[in-house]
């Protein structure tokens, strides 16, 4: 009797995000990198996003990174680990901090929905030197 084995391959992604504004609000931009589990860079992106707050820039980086994953990779069988230098972002998206700022709720809702569609995201705060 032959046995059939199925190998379940999970693709591990490591995402680093950052957003910043000069002044708050002020001219702002975001950036992110996406690597596989072996550290191979798959994509990097950064963009000026106009006049906005630092927090909006930070959340925009997360949203744009997850949108890129959804558009460009097989979204089944992913393990996504996202590292943000904003403690607020990591803690709010993990559900440990409440979301008080009304203007952030729409973008956070988009991120959460996208995270569910991607099978979940692990959010971790890292210091600025790591991003």
Coordinates of N, CA and C in Angstrom, one line a residue:
X1 N 0.8 -1.2 0.0 CA 0.0 0.0 0.0 C 0.9 1.2 0.0
X2 N 0.6 2.2 -0.9 CA 1.4 3.4 -1.0 C 0.7 4.5 -0.1
X3 N 1.6 5.2 0.6 CA 1.1 6.3 1.4 C 1.3 7.6 0.7
X4 N 0.4 8.4 0.8 CA 0.5 9.7 0.1 C 0.8 10.8 1.2
X5 N 1.8 11.5 1.0 CA 2.2 12.5 2.0 C 2.0 13.9 1.3
X6 N 1.4 14.8 2.1 CA 1.2 16.2 1.6 C 2.1 17.0 2.4
X7 N 2.9 17.8 1.8 CA 3.8 18.7 2.5 C 3.1 20.1 2.4
X8 N 3.0 20.7 3.5 CA 2.3 22.0 3.7 C 3.4 23.0 3.8
X9 N 3.6 23.8 2.8 CA 4.6 24.8 2.8 C 4.0 26.2 3.2
X10 N 4.6 26.7 4.2 CA 4.1 28.1 4.6 C 5.2 29.0 4.3
X11 N 4.9 30.1 3.6 CA 5.8 31.2 3.3 C 5.9 32.2 4.4
X12 N 7.1 32.4 5.0 CA 7.2 33.3 6.1 C 7.7 34.6 5.5
X13 N 7.0 35.7 5.9 CA 7.3 37.1 5.5 C 7.7 37.9 6.7
X14 N 8.8 38.7 6.5 CA 9.2 39.6 7.5 C 9.0 41.0 6.9
X15 N 8.2 41.8 7.5 CA 8.0 43.2 7.0 C 8.4 44.2 8.1
X16 N 9.2 45.2 7.6 CA 9.5 46.3 8.5 C 8.9 47.6 7.9
X17 N 8.2 48.3 8.8 CA 7.5 49.5 8.3 C 8.0 50.8 9.1
X18 N 7.9 51.9 8.4 CA 8.2 53.2 9.1 C 7.4 54.3 8.4
X19 N 7.0 55.3 9.2 CA 6.4 56.5 8.6 C 6.9 57.6 9.4
X20 N 6.9 58.8 8.8 CA 7.4 60.0 9.5 C 6.8 61.2 8.9
X21 N 6.8 62.3 9.7 CA 6.4 63.6 9.2 C 7.3 64.6 9.8
X22 N 7.6 65.7 9.1 CA 8.4 66.8 9.6 C 7.4 67.8 10.1
X23 N 7.3 67.9 11.4 CA 6.2 68.6 12.0 C 5.0 67.6 12.2
X24 N 4.1 68.0 12.9 CA 3.0 67.1 13.2 C 1.6 67.8 13.3
X25 N 1.0 68.1 12.2 CA 1.2 67.5 10.9 C 2.3 68.3 10.1
X26 N 2.7 67.6 9.0 CA 3.7 68.2 8.2 C 4.0 67.3 7.0
X27 N 5.0 67.7 6.1 CA 5.3 66.8 5.0 C 5.6 65.4 5.5
X28 N 5.0 64.4 4.9 CA 5.2 63.0 5.5 C 5.5 62.0 4.4
X29 N 6.0 60.9 4.8 CA 6.3 59.8 3.9 C 6.3 58.5 4.7
X30 N 6.2 57.4 3.9 CA 6.3 56.1 4.6 C 7.3 55.2 3.8
X31 N 7.6 54.1 4.4 CA 8.5 53.2 3.8 C 8.3 51.8 4.4
X32 N 8.6 50.8 3.6 CA 8.6 49.4 4.1 C 9.5 48.5 3.3
X33 N 9.9 47.4 3.9 CA 10.6 46.3 3.2 C 9.9 45.0 3.5
X34 N 9.9 44.1 2.6 CA 9.3 42.8 2.7 C 10.4 41.8 2.3
X35 N 10.7 40.9 3.2 CA 11.7 39.8 3.0 C 11.0 38.5 3.2
X36 N 11.6 37.4 2.7 CA 11.1 36.1 3.0 C 11.8 35.6 4.3
X37 N 11.5 34.4 4.7 CA 12.0 33.9 5.9 C 13.5 33.7 5.9
X38 N 14.1 33.6 4.7 CA 15.6 33.5 4.6 C 16.3 34.8 4.6
X39 N 15.5 35.9 4.6 CA 16.1 37.2 4.6 C 16.2 37.8 3.2
X40 N 15.8 37.1 2.2 CA 15.9 37.7 0.8 C 14.9 38.8 0.6
X41 N 15.3 39.9 0.2 CA 14.5 41.1 0.0 C 13.5 40.8 -1.2
X42 N 12.2 40.9 -1.0 CA 11.2 40.7 -2.0 C 10.8 42.0 -2.6
X43 N 10.7 43.0 -1.8 CA 10.2 44.3 -2.2 C 10.5 45.4 -1.2
X44 N 10.8 46.6 -1.7 CA 10.9 47.7 -0.8 C 10.2 48.9 -1.5
X45 N 9.7 49.8 -0.7 CA 8.9 50.9 -1.2 C 8.9 52.0 -0.2
X46 N 8.9 53.2 -0.8 CA 8.7 54.4 0.0 C 8.1 55.5 -0.8
X47 N 7.3 56.4 -0.2 CA 6.6 57.4 -0.9 C 6.3 58.6 -0.1
X48 N 6.3 59.8 -0.7 CA 5.8 61.0 0.0 C 4.3 60.9 -0.1
X49 N 3.7 61.3 1.0 CA 2.2 61.2 1.0 C 1.5 62.5 1.4
X50 N 2.3 63.6 1.3 CA 1.7 64.9 1.5 C 1.7 65.4 3.0
X51 N 0.9 66.3 3.3 CA 0.8 66.8 4.7 C -0.1 66.0 5.5
X52 N 0.5 65.4 6.5 CA -0.3 64.6 7.4 C 0.5 64.4 8.7
X53 N -0.1 63.6 9.6 CA 0.5 63.4 10.9 C 1.5 62.2 10.9
X54 N 2.3 62.1 11.9 CA 3.3 61.0 12.0 C 2.5 59.7 12.1
X55 N 1.4 59.6 12.9 CA 0.7 58.4 13.1 C 0.0 57.9 11.8
X56 N -0.5 58.9 11.0 CA -1.1 58.5 9.7 C 0.0 57.9 8.8
X57 N 1.2 58.5 8.8 CA 2.3 58.0 8.0 C 2.7 56.6 8.4
X58 N 2.7 56.4 9.8 CA 3.1 55.0 10.3 C 2.0 54.0 9.8
X59 N 0.7 54.3 10.0 CA -0.3 53.4 9.6 C -0.4 53.2 8.1
X60 N -0.1 54.2 7.3 CA 0.0 54.1 5.9 C 1.0 53.1 5.4
X61 N 2.2 53.1 6.1 CA 3.3 52.2 5.8 C 2.8 50.7 6.0
X62 N 2.0 50.5 7.0 CA 1.5 49.1 7.3 C 0.5 48.7 6.2
X63 N -0.4 49.7 5.9 CA -1.5 49.4 4.9 C -0.8 49.1 3.6
X64 N 0.1 49.9 3.1 CA 0.7 49.8 1.8 C 1.5 48.4 1.7
X65 N 2.2 48.1 2.8 CA 2.9 46.8 2.8 C 1.9 45.6 2.7
X66 N 0.9 45.6 3.4 CA -0.1 44.5 3.3 C -0.8 44.5 2.0
X67 N -1.1 45.7 1.4 CA -1.7 45.7 0.1 C -0.8 45.1 -0.9
X68 N 0.5 45.4 -0.8 CA 1.5 44.8 -1.7 C 1.5 43.3 -1.6
X69 N 1.5 42.8 -0.4 CA 1.5 41.3 -0.2 C 0.2 40.7 -0.9
X70 N -0.9 41.3 -0.6 CA -2.2 40.8 -1.2 C -2.2 40.8 -2.7
X71 N -1.6 41.8 -3.3 CA -1.6 41.9 -4.7 C -0.5 41.1 -5.4
X72 N 0.6 40.8 -4.8 CA 1.7 40.2 -5.5 C 2.1 38.8 -5.0
X73 N 1.6 38.3 -4.0 CA 2.0 37.0 -3.5 C 0.7 36.1 -3.4
X74 N 1.0 34.8 -3.4 CA -0.1 33.9 -3.1 C -0.5 34.0 -1.6
X75 N -1.7 34.5 -1.4 CA -2.0 34.9 0.0 C -2.5 33.7 0.8
X76 N -2.4 32.5 0.3 CA -2.7 31.4 1.1 C -1.4 30.9 1.7
X77 N -1.4 30.4 2.9 CA -0.3 29.8 3.5 C 0.9 30.8 3.8
X78 N 0.5 31.9 4.4 CA 1.5 32.9 4.7 C 1.6 33.0 6.3
X79 N 2.8 33.2 6.7 CA 3.0 33.7 8.1 C 3.7 35.0 8.0
X80 N 2.9 36.1 8.4 CA 3.4 37.4 8.3 C 3.8 38.0 9.6
X81 N 5.0 38.4 9.7 CA 5.5 39.1 10.9 C 5.9 40.5 10.5
X82 N 5.2 41.4 11.1 CA 5.4 42.8 10.8 C 6.0 43.6 12.0
X83 N 7.0 44.3 11.7 CA 7.8 45.0 12.8 C 7.6 46.5 12.5
X84 N 7.2 47.2 13.5 CA 7.0 48.7 13.4 C 7.7 49.4 14.5
X85 N 8.4 50.5 14.2 CA 9.1 51.2 15.2 C 8.1 52.1 16.0
X86 N 6.8 52.1 15.7 CA 5.8 52.8 16.4 C 5.2 51.9 17.4
X87 N 5.4 52.1 18.7 CA 4.8 51.2 19.7 C 3.3 51.3 19.6
X88 N 2.8 52.6 19.4 CA 1.3 52.8 19.2 C 0.7 51.9 18.1
X89 N 1.4 51.9 17.0 CA 0.9 51.0 15.9 C 0.9 49.6 16.2
X90 N 2.0 49.1 16.7 CA 2.1 47.6 17.1 C 1.1 47.2 18.1
X91 N 0.9 48.1 19.1 CA 0.0 47.7 20.2 C -1.4 47.9 19.8
X92 N -1.8 48.9 19.1 CA -3.2 49.0 18.6 C -3.6 47.9 17.7
X93 N -2.7 47.6 16.7 CA -3.1 46.6 15.8 C -3.1 45.2 16.4
X94 N -2.4 45.0 17.5 CA -2.4 43.7 18.2 C -3.6 43.7 19.2
X95 N -4.3 44.8 19.4 CA -5.4 44.8 20.2 C -5.1 45.1 21.7
X96 N -3.9 45.4 22.0 CA -3.5 45.7 23.4 C -3.8 47.1 23.8
X97 N -3.8 48.1 22.8 CA -4.1 49.5 23.1 C -5.4 49.8 22.5
X98 N -6.2 50.6 23.1 CA -7.5 51.1 22.5 C -7.1 52.1 21.4
X99 N -8.0 52.2 20.5 CA -7.9 53.2 19.4 C -8.8 54.4 19.8
X100 N -8.2 55.5 20.1 CA -8.9 56.7 20.6 C -9.1 57.7 19.5
X101 N -8.1 57.9 18.6 CA -8.2 58.9 17.6 C -9.1 58.6 16.5
X102 N -10.2 59.3 16.4 CA -11.2 59.0 15.4 C -10.7 59.0 14.0
X103 N -9.7 59.9 13.7 CA -9.2 60.0 12.3 C -8.4 58.8 11.9
X104 N -7.9 58.0 12.9 CA -7.1 56.8 12.6 C -8.0 55.5 12.4
X105 N -9.2 55.6 12.9 CA -10.1 54.4 12.9 C -10.3 53.8 11.4
X106 N -10.6 54.7 10.4 CA -10.8 54.1 9.1 C -9.6 53.3 8.5
X107 N -8.4 53.9 8.7 CA -7.2 53.2 8.1 C -6.9 51.9 8.9
X108 N -7.1 52.0 10.3 CA -6.9 50.8 11.1 C -7.9 49.7 10.7
X109 N -9.1 50.1 10.4 CA -10.1 49.1 10.0 C -9.7 48.5 8.7
X110 N -9.2 49.2 7.8 CA -8.7 48.7 6.5 C -7.6 47.7 6.7
X111 N -6.7 48.0 7.6 CA -5.5 47.2 7.9 C -6.0 45.9 8.6
X112 N -7.0 46.0 9.5 CA -7.5 44.8 10.2 C -8.2 43.8 9.2
X113 N -9.0 44.4 8.3 CA -9.7 43.6 7.3 C -8.7 42.9 6.4
X114 N -7.7 43.6 5.9 CA -6.7 43.1 5.1 C -5.9 42.0 5.8
X115 N -5.6 42.2 7.1 CA -4.9 41.2 7.9 C -5.6 39.9 8.0
X116 N -6.9 40.0 8.1 CA -7.8 38.8 8.2 C -7.8 38.1 6.8
X117 N -7.9 38.8 5.7 CA -7.8 38.2 4.4 C -6.5 37.5 4.1
X118 N -5.4 38.0 4.8 CA -4.1 37.4 4.6 C -3.8 36.3 5.6
X119 N -4.8 36.0 6.4 CA -4.7 34.9 7.3 C -4.1 35.2 8.7
X120 N -4.0 36.5 8.9 CA -3.4 37.0 10.2 C -2.0 37.6 10.1
X121 N -1.8 38.6 11.0 CA -0.5 39.2 11.0 C 0.0 39.3 12.4
X122 N 1.2 39.0 12.7 CA 1.8 39.2 14.0 C 2.5 40.6 14.0
X123 N 2.1 41.4 14.9 CA 2.7 42.8 15.0 C 3.6 42.9 16.2
X124 N 4.8 43.4 15.9 CA 5.8 43.6 17.0 C 6.4 45.0 16.9
X125 N 6.6 45.5 18.1 CA 7.3 46.8 18.2 C 8.8 46.6 18.3
X126 N 9.6 47.3 17.5 CA 11.0 47.3 17.5 C 11.5 48.7 17.6
X127 N 12.7 48.9 18.1 CA 13.3 50.3 18.3 C 13.6 50.8 16.9
X128 N 13.8 52.1 16.8 CA 14.0 52.8 15.5 C 15.2 52.3 14.8
X129 N 16.2 51.9 15.5 CA 17.4 51.4 14.8 C 17.2 50.1 14.0
X130 N 16.1 49.4 14.3 CA 15.9 48.1 13.6 C 15.2 48.3 12.3
X131 N 14.4 49.5 12.1 CA 13.6 49.7 10.9 C 14.4 50.4 9.8

